[in-house]
Amino acid sequence: MAHAWSEDHDAVVGAAPACAQILGRVARQPRASLVELAAAPRVEGRTWAIAELSSGARALNDLATVSATPTRTFAVLTNAGVTVLEQQRPVDMLRALIGQPAVADAQLREFIAAYGLDETCAMCFTLLCADDAAQHSGGMHVLGAARRVLFELGGVPHFAEAPAFPTAATADATGSERIELSGRHNGLAQYLARVLQPIWARAAISAATNDGTRVRVAIATPELVEVQDRLRRLQRFVGSNQRFVPDQLNQMPVQPANSTRPPADATRCWQAESTSLGALYELLVHAVEAISFLCLLADFNLPAISAAMPAEQRQILADITFGRLVCGERAACKELILALIGSQLRQNVSIDSLSDVLSKRCSSLFSVADVALYKALEALHVAGETGEGAETAELARDALALLTGIAGSLSVGQLRDVCASFEALGQHSAVATLALACAKQSDPTDSALSFWGDGAPAGDARETVYRKRMDCYRCVLNMLDKRGASAFEPRVLQQLPRDDALFQFVLFDWLLEHGQSAQLFHMHEPLVEQYLLVEPRTPEKGDMLWHFYVHAAQYGKAALVQRELACSRDMELSLPQRIEFLSLAISNAKVAVDMVRGRGSHGPRMAPELSIEEEVDELGALLRDTEDQLEIAQVQLDIQQQLRSRGGHETPARALDERLYTVTELYDKFAEPLRLWDAVLLIFKASNHDDRSMVEEIWNAIVRTVLDDEHRTGLMAVSSKVSQLGRRLYPSAAAFPLDLLVTILLDLAHERPTEYTPGFVADTLLQSRVPHYAAFEALRNIYKRVDMANTVAREIAALTAMWIDARGGSGDSQNMPVMDVDAALSLYIVNATLGNNIELKAELQRVQDRLRQVY
């Protein structure tokens, strides 16, 4: 709009939104009214017409600009000529301000106060990242001044001032104080956002056909290039100015001069700003590379390439925005690269030049590892077409060499595909080499091995790496599965790499699953031992471990494992199995003692760090403890058998399978409450518990139980029961006192004279494996009782006859005190004569005559 100013001049009135005032009002009151700035420059002559020279879309907000040159120009036609007017945006005002030869800081601070520090810094980035022509027209002075404003007046990060009335909004999500980043950082973020804004939300790739069988680059290449040019200029500026975060070489103020906070708080603020700046720079780099990638796809005819892609991948790519391509769909870029490489391979075109282009223009999308991967894929592709022969093997070796160096960067899917290619070529060893290299490079610190050794605890951070390695090993195991029975041949197993302990353990698991446990004894011995020792311990692994030790002639260790299995509480073993392990442990401990004594330090030993004598002592202690444990376990088995024979006691009987109990537990929990008298006597023997009165009560109870049973035959049944127990209890004086047993048996003989036959007591003792001489001493000591003298004499006579008949047979018969027996018989003959017991006298004389004939 123009009006006459004077006779020779007109005034042209121009108006534009007052961005600074609007921003300030919106910050204070969101529904604030709009404000305009106006100016009336004078032009010579009378105005005939006004026309805008600039074209294109016009932003209402003059702050949202990334161009360093005025975006709107107007031509004013007067009778004196044409006058060109330019709209002065805030960035233009800043350039004019700092372009002065000497600008006062007060003016700069007034400008910053008007537009805000963030916007002022964003304007500085606009000037500093302009194209060469704009920078040349502005002059080096403007660029230096803009850099000074950015780095000297750009502010520092700091904690936000505490409000008078704090609310939840004044703290961050963690509840700590909110950090306000510097205007320099925020200006960079705003400028980057404005550069990306034209393409950020637009679809980068869209369907090229109605049926969705092809996709295309949806943004025109000139638009992409324009945005990329601005991004690259920003990237160069940020890369060449490392002053955003202070360091020891560049001491920028780390906190406001009036700050009362400790230096540590300032460091936290700078760390937060550094982290955010790093993320912004990463976004900048990724955006530049994404644009390069889109331009490359357009050059290589993306619609034709996409025709060979799976429909699911095309569906994912269709209508994907540029923002998602940069930030959230990096995998989609990889798939596109694979499709591009695949199209080149199908055309038998070398991918070297394409790899070079991708690695230079899209290094974050296409790394050196990717180059090696695709070259290896090309080699495998050629090898597959060549067929069998030396050339195929050479190509496979070249591919393996390329892949081994970058194995750690392979995804599980890529590894499976490559292993399938090697298998198709018959290169089975290459599968194992590559898979194990991938596992090792994916976990250089071997955290997966420690995770496995700790029992694979749930929720552990090492689990992710462990699963990746398991997926790698699965490729090898799948290959072995396909080979069938030949995979279990020792030569095949020994050809597998042996430097990966975790793989060896997984291989051992695989062998056990296929019933090939015997193969473990031919594997790497230290790893087999470690594998069998690691938690969780199972009966199967424990059984294999002691077999492994026996196979390696380490009998002491085998005994330890067998005893540990027998005493374990967390393994489901039956009581007979536990007893069997104890018996085996005793046998192996004895062998170990003999080997250590015989071979000394030359043979395998349980504890090489000990001297021969010390190791023999330890093995001896192990042997004694295990023998004691076996004795108690046999009592436990006897209790279990008695409970099951009685019926109705299955629960306590099953409890006896769960573990080995102590003698005290067996007595308190089973034998005494359930009145298992046989077991009580066995417990007394094992513990050497001497309680004469209780033992007498128990034996009387046992005898009365036998006699009360109508299905048993009196004294004959008593003799059978006593001798059955005696064979297990003798020579325990605590559980099988001979004098007590002889007295009880003699009392029974007097109580049941019709059932008694001479030799009843003597035969019972001998059937209990009591030596003849011990039985003689026990009977002779009872002879002093007048009421039993004749019965005792008959028993001694019968015992002597049995001894004479058994002489030369059992070893104990040779220890009979002949003179004492003869003297006792003489005494008993005299007493029988005095008592006029002719029958007894004749019996004693017959026995004595036989004795004297023999001796």
PDB file of N, CA, C and O in Angstrom, residues 214-277:
ATOM      1  N   ARG A 214       5.290 -53.163  -6.646  1.00  0.00           N
ATOM      2  CA  ARG A 214       6.529 -52.387  -6.750  1.00  0.00           C
ATOM      3  C   ARG A 214       6.405 -51.154  -5.868  1.00  0.00           C
ATOM      4  O   ARG A 214       5.306 -50.677  -5.594  1.00  0.00           O
ATOM      5  N   VAL A 215       7.553 -50.650  -5.458  1.00  0.00           N
ATOM      6  CA  VAL A 215       7.583 -49.408  -4.683  1.00  0.00           C
ATOM      7  C   VAL A 215       8.560 -48.447  -5.341  1.00  0.00           C
ATOM      8  O   VAL A 215       9.408 -48.855  -6.137  1.00  0.00           O
ATOM      9  N   ARG A 216       8.429 -47.174  -4.989  1.00  0.00           N
ATOM     10  CA  ARG A 216       9.272 -46.142  -5.583  1.00  0.00           C
ATOM     11  C   ARG A 216       9.653 -45.125  -4.526  1.00  0.00           C
ATOM     12  O   ARG A 216       9.050 -45.078  -3.437  1.00  0.00           O
ATOM     13  N   VAL A 217      10.649 -44.301  -4.840  1.00  0.00           N
ATOM     14  CA  VAL A 217      11.024 -43.176  -3.974  1.00  0.00           C
ATOM     15  C   VAL A 217       9.986 -42.085  -4.169  1.00  0.00           C
ATOM     16  O   VAL A 217       9.771 -41.607  -5.294  1.00  0.00           O
ATOM     17  N   ALA A 218       9.327 -41.684  -3.086  1.00  0.00           N
ATOM     18  CA  ALA A 218       8.171 -40.791  -3.197  1.00  0.00           C
ATOM     19  C   ALA A 218       8.537 -39.315  -3.182  1.00  0.00           C
ATOM     20  O   ALA A 218       7.694 -38.463  -3.467  1.00  0.00           O
ATOM     21  N   ILE A 219       9.765 -38.967  -2.821  1.00  0.00           N
ATOM     22  CA  ILE A 219      10.180 -37.563  -2.753  1.00  0.00           C
ATOM     23  C   ILE A 219      11.101 -37.289  -3.936  1.00  0.00           C
ATOM     24  O   ILE A 219      12.025 -38.067  -4.205  1.00  0.00           O
ATOM     25  N   ALA A 220      10.847 -36.183  -4.629  1.00  0.00           N
ATOM     26  CA  ALA A 220      11.653 -35.858  -5.814  1.00  0.00           C
ATOM     27  C   ALA A 220      13.112 -35.642  -5.414  1.00  0.00           C
ATOM     28  O   ALA A 220      13.419 -35.078  -4.357  1.00  0.00           O
ATOM     29  N   THR A 221      13.986 -36.061  -6.281  1.00  0.00           N
ATOM     30  CA  THR A 221      15.419 -35.959  -6.001  1.00  0.00           C
ATOM     31  C   THR A 221      15.874 -34.522  -5.762  1.00  0.00           C
ATOM     32  O   THR A 221      16.665 -34.273  -4.839  1.00  0.00           O
ATOM     33  N   PRO A 222      15.405 -33.515  -6.547  1.00  0.00           N
ATOM     34  CA  PRO A 222      15.840 -32.136  -6.263  1.00  0.00           C
ATOM     35  C   PRO A 222      15.477 -31.679  -4.851  1.00  0.00           C
ATOM     36  O   PRO A 222      16.265 -30.973  -4.201  1.00  0.00           O
ATOM     37  N   GLU A 223      14.299 -32.070  -4.361  1.00  0.00           N
ATOM     38  CA  GLU A 223      13.924 -31.691  -3.000  1.00  0.00           C
ATOM     39  C   GLU A 223      14.867 -32.347  -1.987  1.00  0.00           C
ATOM     40  O   GLU A 223      15.290 -31.712  -1.018  1.00  0.00           O
ATOM     41  N   LEU A 224      15.174 -33.601  -2.221  1.00  0.00           N
ATOM     42  CA  LEU A 224      16.085 -34.299  -1.301  1.00  0.00           C
ATOM     43  C   LEU A 224      17.463 -33.663  -1.313  1.00  0.00           C
ATOM     44  O   LEU A 224      18.083 -33.465  -0.260  1.00  0.00           O
ATOM     45  N   VAL A 225      17.936 -33.326  -2.488  1.00  0.00           N
ATOM     46  CA  VAL A 225      19.274 -32.745  -2.602  1.00  0.00           C
ATOM     47  C   VAL A 225      19.332 -31.390  -1.910  1.00  0.00           C
ATOM     48  O   VAL A 225      20.327 -31.049  -1.250  1.00  0.00           O
ATOM     49  N   GLU A 226      18.265 -30.605  -2.051  1.00  0.00           N
ATOM     50  CA  GLU A 226      18.259 -29.283  -1.410  1.00  0.00           C
ATOM     51  C   GLU A 226      18.354 -29.413   0.100  1.00  0.00           C
ATOM     52  O   GLU A 226      19.128 -28.695   0.762  1.00  0.00           O
ATOM     53  N   VAL A 227      17.578 -30.305   0.667  1.00  0.00           N
ATOM     54  CA  VAL A 227      17.641 -30.522   2.112  1.00  0.00           C
ATOM     55  C   VAL A 227      19.007 -31.074   2.514  1.00  0.00           C
ATOM     56  O   VAL A 227      19.597 -30.653   3.515  1.00  0.00           O
ATOM     57  N   GLN A 228      19.524 -31.981   1.723  1.00  0.00           N
ATOM     58  CA  GLN A 228      20.804 -32.598   2.056  1.00  0.00           C
ATOM     59  C   GLN A 228      21.944 -31.580   2.027  1.00  0.00           C
ATOM     60  O   GLN A 228      22.854 -31.641   2.862  1.00  0.00           O
ATOM     61  N   ASP A 229      21.892 -30.656   1.094  1.00  0.00           N
ATOM     62  CA  ASP A 229      22.942 -29.630   1.032  1.00  0.00           C
ATOM     63  C   ASP A 229      22.976 -28.842   2.327  1.00  0.00           C
ATOM     64  O   ASP A 229      24.063 -28.547   2.874  1.00  0.00           O
ATOM     65  N   ARG A 230      21.807 -28.438   2.810  1.00  0.00           N
ATOM     66  CA  ARG A 230      21.770 -27.675   4.063  1.00  0.00           C
ATOM     67  C   ARG A 230      22.280 -28.540   5.231  1.00  0.00           C
ATOM     68  O   ARG A 230      22.999 -28.049   6.107  1.00  0.00           O
ATOM     69  N   LEU A 231      21.880 -29.805   5.253  1.00  0.00           N
ATOM     70  CA  LEU A 231      22.331 -30.692   6.327  1.00  0.00           C
ATOM     71  C   LEU A 231      23.846 -30.883   6.292  1.00  0.00           C
ATOM     72  O   LEU A 231      24.509 -30.913   7.336  1.00  0.00           O
ATOM     73  N   ARG A 232      24.391 -31.003   5.121  1.00  0.00           N
ATOM     74  CA  ARG A 232      25.843 -31.199   5.020  1.00  0.00           C
ATOM     75  C   ARG A 232      26.602 -29.964   5.472  1.00  0.00           C
ATOM     76  O   ARG A 232      27.680 -30.071   6.088  1.00  0.00           O
ATOM     77  N   ARG A 233      26.076 -28.781   5.137  1.00  0.00           N
ATOM     78  CA  ARG A 233      26.746 -27.557   5.604  1.00  0.00           C
ATOM     79  C   ARG A 233      26.695 -27.488   7.132  1.00  0.00           C
ATOM     80  O   ARG A 233      27.676 -27.096   7.780  1.00  0.00           O
ATOM     81  N   LEU A 234      25.558 -27.875   7.699  1.00  0.00           N
ATOM     82  CA  LEU A 234      25.472 -27.909   9.162  1.00  0.00           C
ATOM     83  C   LEU A 234      26.427 -28.953   9.738  1.00  0.00           C
ATOM     84  O   LEU A 234      27.088 -28.717  10.753  1.00  0.00           O
ATOM     85  N   GLN A 235      26.518 -30.108   9.090  1.00  0.00           N
ATOM     86  CA  GLN A 235      27.412 -31.167   9.554  1.00  0.00           C
ATOM     87  C   GLN A 235      28.863 -30.705   9.527  1.00  0.00           C
ATOM     88  O   GLN A 235      29.622 -30.967  10.468  1.00  0.00           O
ATOM     89  N   ARG A 236      29.247 -30.005   8.458  1.00  0.00           N
ATOM     90  CA  ARG A 236      30.623 -29.503   8.380  1.00  0.00           C
ATOM     91  C   ARG A 236      30.897 -28.489   9.472  1.00  0.00           C
ATOM     92  O   ARG A 236      31.972 -28.488  10.079  1.00  0.00           O
ATOM     93  N   PHE A 237      29.923 -27.623   9.732  1.00  0.00           N
ATOM     94  CA  PHE A 237      30.131 -26.595  10.750  1.00  0.00           C
ATOM     95  C   PHE A 237      30.284 -27.245  12.132  1.00  0.00           C
ATOM     96  O   PHE A 237      31.205 -26.908  12.884  1.00  0.00           O
ATOM     97  N   VAL A 238      29.379 -28.172  12.464  1.00  0.00           N
ATOM     98  CA  VAL A 238      29.455 -28.817  13.780  1.00  0.00           C
ATOM     99  C   VAL A 238      30.742 -29.617  13.897  1.00  0.00           C
ATOM    100  O   VAL A 238      31.417 -29.615  14.930  1.00  0.00           O
ATOM    101  N   GLY A 239      31.124 -30.297  12.813  1.00  0.00           N
ATOM    102  CA  GLY A 239      32.335 -31.107  12.860  1.00  0.00           C
ATOM    103  C   GLY A 239      33.598 -30.285  12.999  1.00  0.00           C
ATOM    104  O   GLY A 239      34.590 -30.761  13.554  1.00  0.00           O
ATOM    105  N   SER A 240      33.580 -29.060  12.498  1.00  0.00           N
ATOM    106  CA  SER A 240      34.783 -28.219  12.555  1.00  0.00           C
ATOM    107  C   SER A 240      34.799 -27.299  13.763  1.00  0.00           C
ATOM    108  O   SER A 240      35.755 -26.553  13.952  1.00  0.00           O
ATOM    109  N   ASN A 241      33.764 -27.336  14.588  1.00  0.00           N
ATOM    110  CA  ASN A 241      33.698 -26.486  15.785  1.00  0.00           C
ATOM    111  C   ASN A 241      33.368 -27.370  16.985  1.00  0.00           C
ATOM    112  O   ASN A 241      32.198 -27.654  17.260  1.00  0.00           O
ATOM    113  N   GLN A 242      34.406 -27.787  17.676  1.00  0.00           N
ATOM    114  CA  GLN A 242      34.222 -28.677  18.818  1.00  0.00           C
ATOM    115  C   GLN A 242      34.113 -27.883  20.117  1.00  0.00           C
ATOM    116  O   GLN A 242      34.592 -28.315  21.159  1.00  0.00           O
ATOM    117  N   ARG A 243      33.465 -26.731  20.068  1.00  0.00           N
ATOM    118  CA  ARG A 243      33.390 -25.888  21.262  1.00  0.00           C
ATOM    119  C   ARG A 243      32.025 -25.933  21.922  1.00  0.00           C
ATOM    120  O   ARG A 243      31.713 -25.102  22.764  1.00  0.00           O
ATOM    121  N   PHE A 244      31.197 -26.883  21.524  1.00  0.00           N
ATOM    122  CA  PHE A 244      29.861 -26.929  22.108  1.00  0.00           C
ATOM    123  C   PHE A 244      29.897 -27.342  23.576  1.00  0.00           C
ATOM    124  O   PHE A 244      29.101 -26.909  24.378  1.00  0.00           O
ATOM    125  N   VAL A 245      30.826 -28.228  23.928  1.00  0.00           N
ATOM    126  CA  VAL A 245      30.966 -28.667  25.314  1.00  0.00           C
ATOM    127  C   VAL A 245      32.387 -28.346  25.758  1.00  0.00           C
ATOM    128  O   VAL A 245      33.338 -28.680  25.062  1.00  0.00           O
ATOM    129  N   PRO A 246      32.600 -27.702  26.913  1.00  0.00           N
ATOM    130  CA  PRO A 246      33.950 -27.295  27.318  1.00  0.00           C
ATOM    131  C   PRO A 246      34.812 -28.497  27.670  1.00  0.00           C
ATOM    132  O   PRO A 246      34.342 -29.533  28.106  1.00  0.00           O
ATOM    133  N   ASP A 247      36.114 -28.331  27.464  1.00  0.00           N
ATOM    134  CA  ASP A 247      37.075 -29.339  27.875  1.00  0.00           C
ATOM    135  C   ASP A 247      38.299 -28.620  28.424  1.00  0.00           C
ATOM    136  O   ASP A 247      38.301 -27.404  28.597  1.00  0.00           O
ATOM    137  N   GLN A 248      39.359 -29.360  28.688  1.00  0.00           N
ATOM    138  CA  GLN A 248      40.537 -28.760  29.295  1.00  0.00           C
ATOM    139  C   GLN A 248      41.249 -27.802  28.348  1.00  0.00           C
ATOM    140  O   GLN A 248      41.920 -26.877  28.788  1.00  0.00           O
ATOM    141  N   LEU A 249      41.114 -27.976  27.028  1.00  0.00           N
ATOM    142  CA  LEU A 249      41.794 -27.108  26.085  1.00  0.00           C
ATOM    143  C   LEU A 249      40.980 -25.864  25.762  1.00  0.00           C
ATOM    144  O   LEU A 249      41.510 -24.892  25.262  1.00  0.00           O
ATOM    145  N   ASN A 250      39.685 -25.936  26.036  1.00  0.00           N
ATOM    146  CA  ASN A 250      38.823 -24.809  25.684  1.00  0.00           C
ATOM    147  C   ASN A 250      37.954 -24.499  26.890  1.00  0.00           C
ATOM    148  O   ASN A 250      36.915 -25.098  27.085  1.00  0.00           O
ATOM    149  N   GLN A 251      38.416 -23.610  27.732  1.00  0.00           N
ATOM    150  CA  GLN A 251      37.735 -23.355  28.981  1.00  0.00           C
ATOM    151  C   GLN A 251      36.620 -22.331  28.797  1.00  0.00           C
ATOM    152  O   GLN A 251      36.832 -21.133  28.890  1.00  0.00           O
ATOM    153  N   MET A 252      35.440 -22.855  28.486  1.00  0.00           N
ATOM    154  CA  MET A 252      34.257 -21.995  28.465  1.00  0.00           C
ATOM    155  C   MET A 252      33.691 -21.946  29.872  1.00  0.00           C
ATOM    156  O   MET A 252      33.916 -22.861  30.673  1.00  0.00           O
ATOM    157  N   PRO A 253      32.973 -20.902  30.217  1.00  0.00           N
ATOM    158  CA  PRO A 253      32.367 -20.861  31.561  1.00  0.00           C
ATOM    159  C   PRO A 253      31.387 -22.013  31.720  1.00  0.00           C
ATOM    160  O   PRO A 253      30.563 -22.256  30.861  1.00  0.00           O
ATOM    161  N   VAL A 254      31.505 -22.716  32.818  1.00  0.00           N
ATOM    162  CA  VAL A 254      30.675 -23.897  33.017  1.00  0.00           C
ATOM    163  C   VAL A 254      29.417 -23.608  33.822  1.00  0.00           C
ATOM    164  O   VAL A 254      28.575 -24.479  33.964  1.00  0.00           O
ATOM    165  N   GLN A 255      29.283 -22.415  34.374  1.00  0.00           N
ATOM    166  CA  GLN A 255      28.064 -22.063  35.073  1.00  0.00           C
ATOM    167  C   GLN A 255      28.002 -20.541  35.197  1.00  0.00           C
ATOM    168  O   GLN A 255      29.014 -19.865  35.098  1.00  0.00           O
ATOM    169  N   PRO A 256      26.819 -20.001  35.364  1.00  0.00           N
ATOM    170  CA  PRO A 256      26.705 -18.541  35.499  1.00  0.00           C
ATOM    171  C   PRO A 256      27.551 -18.022  36.652  1.00  0.00           C
ATOM    172  O   PRO A 256      27.789 -18.734  37.633  1.00  0.00           O
ATOM    173  N   ALA A 257      28.003 -16.795  36.477  1.00  0.00           N
ATOM    174  CA  ALA A 257      28.887 -16.216  37.498  1.00  0.00           C
ATOM    175  C   ALA A 257      28.192 -16.091  38.847  1.00  0.00           C
ATOM    176  O   ALA A 257      28.834 -16.175  39.890  1.00  0.00           O
ATOM    177  N   ASN A 258      26.863 -15.875  38.847  1.00  0.00           N
ATOM    178  CA  ASN A 258      26.141 -15.694  40.110  1.00  0.00           C
ATOM    179  C   ASN A 258      25.599 -17.005  40.667  1.00  0.00           C
ATOM    180  O   ASN A 258      24.787 -17.017  41.579  1.00  0.00           O
ATOM    181  N   SER A 259      26.045 -18.151  40.096  1.00  0.00           N
ATOM    182  CA  SER A 259      25.516 -19.441  40.542  1.00  0.00           C
ATOM    183  C   SER A 259      26.092 -19.794  41.904  1.00  0.00           C
ATOM    184  O   SER A 259      27.258 -19.563  42.190  1.00  0.00           O
ATOM    185  N   THR A 260      25.252 -20.348  42.744  1.00  0.00           N
ATOM    186  CA  THR A 260      25.686 -20.784  44.078  1.00  0.00           C
ATOM    187  C   THR A 260      25.799 -22.307  44.156  1.00  0.00           C
ATOM    188  O   THR A 260      26.040 -22.848  45.223  1.00  0.00           O
ATOM    189  N   ARG A 261      25.612 -22.975  43.020  1.00  0.00           N
ATOM    190  CA  ARG A 261      25.659 -24.434  43.020  1.00  0.00           C
ATOM    191  C   ARG A 261      27.105 -24.913  42.995  1.00  0.00           C
ATOM    192  O   ARG A 261      27.979 -24.252  42.463  1.00  0.00           O
ATOM    193  N   PRO A 262      27.343 -26.109  43.521  1.00  0.00           N
ATOM    194  CA  PRO A 262      28.715 -26.665  43.479  1.00  0.00           C
ATOM    195  C   PRO A 262      29.114 -27.024  42.053  1.00  0.00           C
ATOM    196  O   PRO A 262      28.263 -27.248  41.188  1.00  0.00           O
ATOM    197  N   PRO A 263      30.416 -27.107  41.783  1.00  0.00           N
ATOM    198  CA  PRO A 263      30.888 -27.439  40.423  1.00  0.00           C
ATOM    199  C   PRO A 263      30.354 -28.769  39.904  1.00  0.00           C
ATOM    200  O   PRO A 263      30.177 -28.949  38.708  1.00  0.00           O
ATOM    201  N   ALA A 264      30.085 -29.713  40.801  1.00  0.00           N
ATOM    202  CA  ALA A 264      29.584 -31.018  40.345  1.00  0.00           C
ATOM    203  C   ALA A 264      28.248 -30.880  39.642  1.00  0.00           C
ATOM    204  O   ALA A 264      27.945 -31.600  38.684  1.00  0.00           O
ATOM    205  N   ASP A 265      27.409 -29.947  40.099  1.00  0.00           N
ATOM    206  CA  ASP A 265      26.118 -29.736  39.449  1.00  0.00           C
ATOM    207  C   ASP A 265      26.319 -29.194  38.044  1.00  0.00           C
ATOM    208  O   ASP A 265      25.599 -29.574  37.112  1.00  0.00           O
ATOM    209  N   ALA A 266      27.285 -28.298  37.872  1.00  0.00           N
ATOM    210  CA  ALA A 266      27.570 -27.765  36.541  1.00  0.00           C
ATOM    211  C   ALA A 266      28.049 -28.883  35.619  1.00  0.00           C
ATOM    212  O   ALA A 266      27.674 -28.936  34.437  1.00  0.00           O
ATOM    213  N   THR A 267      28.854 -29.779  36.149  1.00  0.00           N
ATOM    214  CA  THR A 267      29.317 -30.909  35.333  1.00  0.00           C
ATOM    215  C   THR A 267      28.148 -31.764  34.879  1.00  0.00           C
ATOM    216  O   THR A 267      28.095 -32.215  33.733  1.00  0.00           O
ATOM    217  N   ARG A 268      27.204 -31.988  35.761  1.00  0.00           N
ATOM    218  CA  ARG A 268      26.015 -32.766  35.382  1.00  0.00           C
ATOM    219  C   ARG A 268      25.262 -32.083  34.255  1.00  0.00           C
ATOM    220  O   ARG A 268      24.782 -32.740  33.318  1.00  0.00           O
ATOM    221  N   CYS A 269      25.152 -30.785  34.329  1.00  0.00           N
ATOM    222  CA  CYS A 269      24.437 -30.046  33.281  1.00  0.00           C
ATOM    223  C   CYS A 269      25.157 -30.179  31.946  1.00  0.00           C
ATOM    224  O   CYS A 269      24.524 -30.401  30.901  1.00  0.00           O
ATOM    225  N   TRP A 270      26.497 -30.040  31.971  1.00  0.00           N
ATOM    226  CA  TRP A 270      27.242 -30.161  30.719  1.00  0.00           C
ATOM    227  C   TRP A 270      27.186 -31.583  30.166  1.00  0.00           C
ATOM    228  O   TRP A 270      27.168 -31.787  28.957  1.00  0.00           O
ATOM    229  N   GLN A 271      27.154 -32.559  31.068  1.00  0.00           N
ATOM    230  CA  GLN A 271      27.016 -33.943  30.600  1.00  0.00           C
ATOM    231  C   GLN A 271      25.681 -34.157  29.908  1.00  0.00           C
ATOM    232  O   GLN A 271      25.592 -34.833  28.877  1.00  0.00           O
ATOM    233  N   ALA A 272      24.619 -33.562  30.474  1.00  0.00           N
ATOM    234  CA  ALA A 272      23.299 -33.685  29.847  1.00  0.00           C
ATOM    235  C   ALA A 272      23.291 -33.021  28.477  1.00  0.00           C
ATOM    236  O   ALA A 272      22.735 -33.546  27.508  1.00  0.00           O
ATOM    237  N   GLU A 273      23.934 -31.835  28.377  1.00  0.00           N
ATOM    238  CA  GLU A 273      23.977 -31.153  27.088  1.00  0.00           C
ATOM    239  C   GLU A 273      24.817 -31.935  26.087  1.00  0.00           C
ATOM    240  O   GLU A 273      24.464 -32.046  24.901  1.00  0.00           O
ATOM    241  N   SER A 274      25.933 -32.504  26.557  1.00  0.00           N
ATOM    242  CA  SER A 274      26.776 -33.278  25.658  1.00  0.00           C
ATOM    243  C   SER A 274      26.039 -34.488  25.107  1.00  0.00           C
ATOM    244  O   SER A 274      26.120 -34.793  23.916  1.00  0.00           O
ATOM    245  N   THR A 275      25.284 -35.155  25.949  1.00  0.00           N
ATOM    246  CA  THR A 275      24.513 -36.321  25.504  1.00  0.00           C
ATOM    247  C   THR A 275      23.488 -35.923  24.455  1.00  0.00           C
ATOM    248  O   THR A 275      23.333 -36.589  23.419  1.00  0.00           O
ATOM    249  N   SER A 276      22.797 -34.823  24.705  1.00  0.00           N
ATOM    250  CA  SER A 276      21.771 -34.388  23.760  1.00  0.00           C
ATOM    251  C   SER A 276      22.381 -33.924  22.441  1.00  0.00           C
ATOM    252  O   SER A 276      21.856 -34.219  21.359  1.00  0.00           O
ATOM    253  N   LEU A 277      23.524 -33.210  22.514  1.00  0.00           N
ATOM    254  CA  LEU A 277      24.189 -32.777  21.283  1.00  0.00           C
ATOM    255  C   LEU A 277      24.659 -33.985  20.462  1.00  0.00           C
ATOM    256  O   LEU A 277      24.577 -33.972  19.230  1.00  0.00           O
TER     257      LEU A 277
END
